[in-house]
Amino acid sequence: MEIAIYPLGTGNSSITKEVSSIFNVLEHCGLPYDITVMGTIIEGTLDELFALARTLHDNVFSDTVERVLTVIKIDDRR
Amino acid sequence: MEIAIYPLGTGNSSITKEVSSIFNVLEHCGLPYDITVMGTIIEGTLDELFALARTLHDNVFSDTVERVLTVIKIDDRR
Amino acid sequence: MEIAIYPLGTGNSSITKEVSSIFNVLEHCGLPYDITVMGTIIEGTLDELFALARTLHDNVFSDTVERVLTVIKIDDRR
Amino acid sequence: MEIAIYPLGTGNSSITKEVSSIFNVLEHCGLPYDITVMGTIIEGTLDELFALARTLHDNVFSDTVERVLTVIKIDDRR
């Protein structure tokens, strides 16, 4: 899965601060991940990935972030 | 949420048959949805949407579909 | 082609004002298009679509918009 | 820019062969790029990136590939 999360309307073109919670969640998720300049690639079962995507998305909301755009791409071979 | 699901390696450039299960799932999901030529737009809570995305994605796999690409975009205002 | 354009860092969770230029460009582009809540679907040749995508993306920049995220999906059958 | 290109209907869930032309184009494009398991990240001006996206997309068509899905994400700060 690849996931990219963008807070909208933050008042600053840099969103580094707003998405910093992502790194903490990833560090503790127990799945292999790779952070790129365009998003994060994570490997896992579908259950694990959907649960993680949900958590990552939720964590970007805050007192100052009222809108979040999340783009997910799942490439699943069985 | 917008979701687009693509079976890969089906042997035919038309994927209408492979994604037909999607329409049945949508019809019974209880959420408002809109099918476009590029995907399906569905409104609901995050829990509802993630569960539905999972079901839609899973349903496209079959004896002849071993790989599925799913692209999801969530635009969430709170 | 489906295209969705998001100005980042605008200071307001509504981006309606920032993307309003899109509608004007679309109206004069001469191609059939359909606006959804998640983006815009446009039909045309690859040359037409890439040129239009470029113009739409460029037009969202302004004195107050310094960063733009554009997501494009092209489904091309020949 | 991140770009991911998927031939549809190829008859095999592996698409490695069909997208192999991408690597040759990238090697000669003169722009810095990074290939991940989910796509390719390329840095350049908007003109360079759109021209390259067009070439990469076109090159995946062949006698056996009649439909190509291309997903592009552009994150542009000025």
Coordinates of C-alpha atoms in Angstrom, one line a residue:
Chain A
M1 CA 0.0 0.0 0.0
E2 CA 1.1 3.5 -0.7
I3 CA -0.5 6.3 1.3
A4 CA -0.1 10.1 1.1
I5 CA -1.9 12.3 3.6
Y6 CA -2.4 16.1 3.1
P7 CA -3.9 18.4 5.6
L8 CA -5.7 21.2 3.7
G9 CA -6.1 24.8 4.8
T10 CA -3.2 24.9 7.3
G11 CA -2.1 28.4 6.5
N12 CA 1.5 27.3 5.6
S13 CA 2.7 25.6 2.4
S14 CA 4.9 23.4 4.5
I15 CA 2.8 20.6 6.1
T16 CA 5.8 18.9 7.9
K17 CA 4.5 19.7 11.3
E18 CA 1.0 18.6 10.7
V19 CA 2.0 15.2 9.4
S20 CA 4.7 14.5 12.0
S21 CA 2.3 12.3 13.9
I22 CA 2.5 9.9 11.0
F23 CA 6.1 9.0 11.7
N24 CA 5.4 8.1 15.3
V25 CA 2.5 5.8 14.3
L26 CA 4.6 4.1 11.6
E27 CA 7.4 3.5 14.0
H28 CA 5.1 1.6 16.3
C29 CA 3.0 -0.2 13.6
G30 CA 5.2 -3.3 13.4
L31 CA 5.0 -3.4 9.6
P32 CA 7.8 -2.7 7.1
Y33 CA 7.5 0.8 5.6
D34 CA 9.5 3.1 3.4
I35 CA 9.0 6.9 3.4
T36 CA 9.5 8.7 0.1
V37 CA 9.1 12.4 -0.8
M38 CA 5.6 11.6 -2.2
G39 CA 4.2 9.3 0.5
T40 CA 4.8 6.2 2.5
I41 CA 4.9 2.6 1.2
I42 CA 3.8 -0.1 3.7
E43 CA 3.6 -3.8 3.4
G44 CA 1.2 -6.0 5.3
T45 CA -2.1 -7.9 5.1
L46 CA -5.2 -6.1 3.9
D47 CA -6.5 -5.9 7.5
E48 CA -3.3 -4.5 8.8
L49 CA -3.1 -1.9 6.0
F50 CA -6.7 -0.7 6.2
A51 CA -6.4 -0.3 10.0
L52 CA -3.2 1.5 9.7
A53 CA -4.5 3.8 6.9
R54 CA -7.4 4.7 9.2
T55 CA -5.1 5.5 12.1
L56 CA -2.7 7.6 10.0
H57 CA -5.5 9.6 8.5
D58 CA -7.2 10.2 11.8
N59 CA -4.0 11.3 13.5
V60 CA -3.4 14.3 11.2
F61 CA -6.6 16.0 12.4
S62 CA -6.0 18.4 15.2
D63 CA -7.2 21.7 16.6
T64 CA -5.9 23.5 13.6
V65 CA -6.4 20.8 10.9
E66 CA -10.1 20.4 10.0
R67 CA -9.7 18.8 6.6
V68 CA -7.5 16.0 5.5
L69 CA -7.0 14.5 2.0
T70 CA -5.7 11.0 1.9
V71 CA -4.7 9.2 -1.3
I72 CA -4.2 5.4 -1.0
K73 CA -3.0 2.9 -3.7
I74 CA -3.2 -0.8 -3.0
D75 CA -1.5 -3.2 -5.3
D76 CA -2.6 -6.7 -4.1
R77 CA -1.4 -10.0 -5.6
R78 CA -2.7 -13.3 -4.3
Chain B
M1 CA -14.4 8.8 -0.7
E2 CA -13.6 8.0 -4.3
I3 CA -12.6 4.5 -5.1
A4 CA -11.5 2.9 -8.4
I5 CA -10.7 -0.8 -8.7
Y6 CA -8.7 -2.3 -11.5
P7 CA -8.1 -6.1 -12.0
L8 CA -4.7 -6.6 -13.6
G9 CA -3.7 -9.4 -16.0
T10 CA -7.3 -10.3 -17.0
G11 CA -6.4 -11.0 -20.7
N12 CA -9.0 -8.5 -22.0
S13 CA -8.8 -4.7 -22.1
S14 CA -12.4 -4.5 -21.0
I15 CA -12.7 -5.1 -17.2
T16 CA -16.5 -4.7 -17.0
K17 CA -17.2 -8.3 -16.2
E18 CA -14.5 -8.5 -13.5
V19 CA -15.8 -5.4 -11.7
S20 CA -19.5 -6.2 -12.0
S21 CA -19.5 -7.5 -8.4
I22 CA -18.9 -3.9 -7.3
F23 CA -22.3 -2.8 -8.4
N24 CA -24.0 -5.5 -6.4
V25 CA -22.1 -4.6 -3.2
L26 CA -22.8 -0.9 -3.7
E27 CA -26.5 -1.5 -4.2
H28 CA -26.7 -3.2 -0.8
C29 CA -24.3 -1.0 1.1
G30 CA -26.9 1.5 2.3
L31 CA -24.7 4.5 1.5
P32 CA -25.2 7.2 -1.1
Y33 CA -23.0 6.5 -4.1
D34 CA -22.4 7.9 -7.6
I35 CA -20.7 5.8 -10.3
T36 CA -18.6 7.8 -12.8
V37 CA -16.5 6.6 -15.8
M38 CA -13.4 6.9 -13.6
G39 CA -14.6 5.3 -10.3
T40 CA -17.2 5.5 -7.7
I41 CA -17.9 8.3 -5.2
I42 CA -19.4 7.2 -1.9
E43 CA -20.4 9.2 1.2
G44 CA -20.3 7.9 4.7
T45 CA -18.4 7.8 8.0
L46 CA -14.8 6.8 7.9
D47 CA -15.7 3.4 9.5
E48 CA -18.3 2.8 6.8
L49 CA -16.1 3.9 4.0
F50 CA -13.0 1.8 5.0
A51 CA -15.2 -1.3 5.5
L52 CA -16.8 -0.8 2.2
A53 CA -13.5 -0.2 0.4
R54 CA -12.2 -3.4 1.8
T55 CA -15.3 -5.4 0.7
L56 CA -15.2 -3.9 -2.8
H57 CA -11.5 -4.6 -3.3
D58 CA -11.9 -8.2 -2.0
N59 CA -14.8 -8.9 -4.3
V60 CA -12.9 -8.3 -7.5
F61 CA -10.6 -11.2 -6.8
S62 CA -11.8 -14.5 -8.4
D63 CA -10.4 -17.7 -10.0
T64 CA -9.2 -15.6 -12.9
V65 CA -8.2 -12.4 -11.1
E66 CA -5.1 -12.7 -9.0
R67 CA -4.1 -9.1 -8.8
V68 CA -6.1 -6.0 -8.0
L69 CA -5.1 -2.4 -8.0
T70 CA -7.3 -0.1 -5.9
V71 CA -7.0 3.7 -5.8
I72 CA -8.8 5.5 -3.0
K73 CA -9.1 9.2 -2.3
I74 CA -10.6 10.4 0.9
D75 CA -11.5 14.1 1.4
D76 CA -12.6 14.4 5.0
R77 CA -13.8 17.6 6.6
R78 CA -14.7 17.7 10.3
Chain C
M1 CA -8.8 11.7 -17.6
E2 CA -9.7 12.6 -14.1
I3 CA -8.0 15.5 -12.4
A4 CA -8.2 16.8 -8.8
I5 CA -6.3 19.9 -7.8
Y6 CA -5.7 20.9 -4.2
P7 CA -4.0 24.1 -3.1
L8 CA -2.1 23.4 0.2
G9 CA -1.6 25.9 3.0
T10 CA -4.4 28.2 2.2
G11 CA -5.4 29.0 5.8
N12 CA -9.0 27.8 5.2
S13 CA -10.3 24.3 5.0
S14 CA -12.6 25.4 2.1
I15 CA -10.6 25.7 -1.1
T16 CA -13.6 26.7 -3.3
K17 CA -12.2 30.2 -4.0
E18 CA -8.7 29.0 -4.9
V19 CA -9.9 26.5 -7.4
S20 CA -12.6 28.7 -9.0
S21 CA -10.2 29.5 -11.9
I22 CA -10.6 25.9 -12.9
F23 CA -14.2 26.3 -13.9
N24 CA -13.4 29.2 -16.2
V25 CA -10.6 27.2 -17.9
L26 CA -12.9 24.2 -18.3
E27 CA -15.7 26.3 -19.8
H28 CA -13.4 27.5 -22.6
C29 CA -11.4 24.3 -23.2
G30 CA -13.7 22.9 -25.8
L31 CA -13.6 19.4 -24.4
P32 CA -16.5 17.5 -22.7
Y33 CA -16.1 17.5 -18.9
D34 CA -18.0 16.5 -15.9
I35 CA -17.4 18.0 -12.4
T36 CA -17.9 15.7 -9.4
V37 CA -17.3 16.3 -5.7
M38 CA -14.0 14.6 -6.0
G39 CA -12.5 16.1 -9.2
T40 CA -13.2 16.7 -12.8
I41 CA -13.5 14.1 -15.6
I42 CA -12.5 15.2 -19.0
E43 CA -12.4 13.5 -22.4
G44 CA -10.0 14.2 -25.2
T45 CA -6.8 13.2 -26.9
L46 CA -3.7 12.7 -24.8
D47 CA -2.3 15.9 -26.2
E48 CA -5.4 17.9 -25.3
L49 CA -5.6 16.3 -21.8
F50 CA -2.0 16.9 -20.9
A51 CA -2.1 20.5 -22.1
L52 CA -5.3 21.1 -20.2
A53 CA -4.0 19.4 -17.0
R54 CA -0.9 21.7 -17.2
T55 CA -3.1 24.8 -17.5
L56 CA -5.5 23.9 -14.8
H57 CA -2.7 23.1 -12.4
D58 CA -0.9 26.4 -13.2
N59 CA -4.0 28.5 -12.8
V60 CA -4.5 27.5 -9.1
F61 CA -1.2 29.2 -8.1
S62 CA -1.7 32.8 -7.0
D63 CA -0.2 35.4 -4.6
T64 CA -1.6 33.3 -1.7
V65 CA -1.2 29.8 -3.1
E66 CA 2.4 28.7 -3.2
R67 CA 1.9 24.9 -3.3
V68 CA -0.5 22.8 -5.4
L69 CA -1.1 19.1 -5.3
T70 CA -2.6 17.7 -8.5
V71 CA -3.8 14.1 -8.8
I72 CA -4.4 12.8 -12.4
K73 CA -5.7 9.4 -13.5
I74 CA -5.6 8.6 -17.2
D75 CA -7.5 5.5 -18.5
D76 CA -6.5 5.2 -22.1
R77 CA -7.9 2.6 -24.5
R78 CA -6.6 2.4 -28.1
Chain D
M1 CA 6.0 14.0 -9.6
E2 CA 5.1 10.5 -8.9
I3 CA 3.9 8.3 -11.8
A4 CA 2.6 4.7 -11.8
I5 CA 1.6 3.1 -15.1
Y6 CA -0.5 -0.1 -15.3
P7 CA -1.2 -1.9 -18.6
L8 CA -4.7 -3.5 -18.3
G9 CA -5.9 -6.8 -19.8
T10 CA -2.4 -8.2 -20.3
G11 CA -3.3 -11.8 -19.5
N12 CA -0.7 -12.1 -16.8
S13 CA -0.8 -10.7 -13.3
S14 CA 2.9 -9.7 -13.6
I15 CA 3.3 -6.6 -15.7
T16 CA 7.1 -6.4 -15.5
K17 CA 7.6 -7.1 -19.1
E18 CA 5.1 -4.5 -20.3
V19 CA 6.5 -1.7 -18.2
S20 CA 10.1 -2.5 -19.0
S21 CA 10.2 0.3 -21.6
I22 CA 9.8 2.8 -18.7
F23 CA 13.2 2.0 -17.4
N24 CA 14.9 2.8 -20.7
V25 CA 13.0 6.1 -21.1
L26 CA 13.9 7.1 -17.5
E27 CA 17.6 6.3 -18.0
H28 CA 17.8 8.7 -20.9
C29 CA 15.5 11.4 -19.6
G30 CA 18.2 13.4 -17.8
L31 CA 16.1 14.0 -14.7
P32 CA 16.7 12.6 -11.2
Y33 CA 14.3 9.7 -10.5
D34 CA 13.7 7.1 -7.9
I35 CA 11.9 3.8 -8.6
T36 CA 9.8 2.4 -5.8
V37 CA 7.6 -0.7 -5.7
M38 CA 4.6 1.5 -6.2
G39 CA 5.8 3.9 -8.9
T40 CA 8.5 6.3 -9.9
I41 CA 9.3 9.6 -8.4
I42 CA 10.8 12.2 -10.7
E43 CA 12.0 15.7 -10.1
G44 CA 11.9 18.4 -12.8
T45 CA 10.2 21.4 -14.1
L46 CA 6.5 21.1 -14.9
D47 CA 7.3 21.1 -18.7
E48 CA 9.8 18.4 -18.3
L49 CA 7.6 16.3 -16.1
F50 CA 4.5 16.5 -18.3
A51 CA 6.5 15.7 -21.4
L52 CA 8.1 12.7 -19.7
A53 CA 4.7 11.5 -18.3
R54 CA 3.3 11.6 -21.8
T55 CA 6.3 9.6 -23.2
L56 CA 6.2 7.0 -20.4
H57 CA 2.5 6.5 -20.8
D58 CA 2.7 6.1 -24.6
N59 CA 5.6 3.7 -24.4
V60 CA 3.7 1.1 -22.5
F61 CA 1.2 0.6 -25.4
S62 CA 2.2 -2.2 -27.8
D63 CA 0.7 -4.9 -30.0
T64 CA -0.5 -6.7 -26.9
V65 CA -1.3 -3.7 -24.6
E66 CA -4.4 -1.8 -25.7
R67 CA -5.3 -0.1 -22.5
V68 CA -3.1 1.7 -20.0
L69 CA -4.0 3.3 -16.7
T70 CA -1.6 6.0 -15.5
V71 CA -1.8 7.6 -12.1
I72 CA 0.1 10.9 -11.6
K73 CA 0.6 13.0 -8.5
I74 CA 2.3 16.3 -8.7
D75 CA 3.4 18.2 -5.6
D76 CA 4.5 21.6 -6.7
R77 CA 5.9 24.4 -4.5
R78 CA 6.9 27.7 -5.9

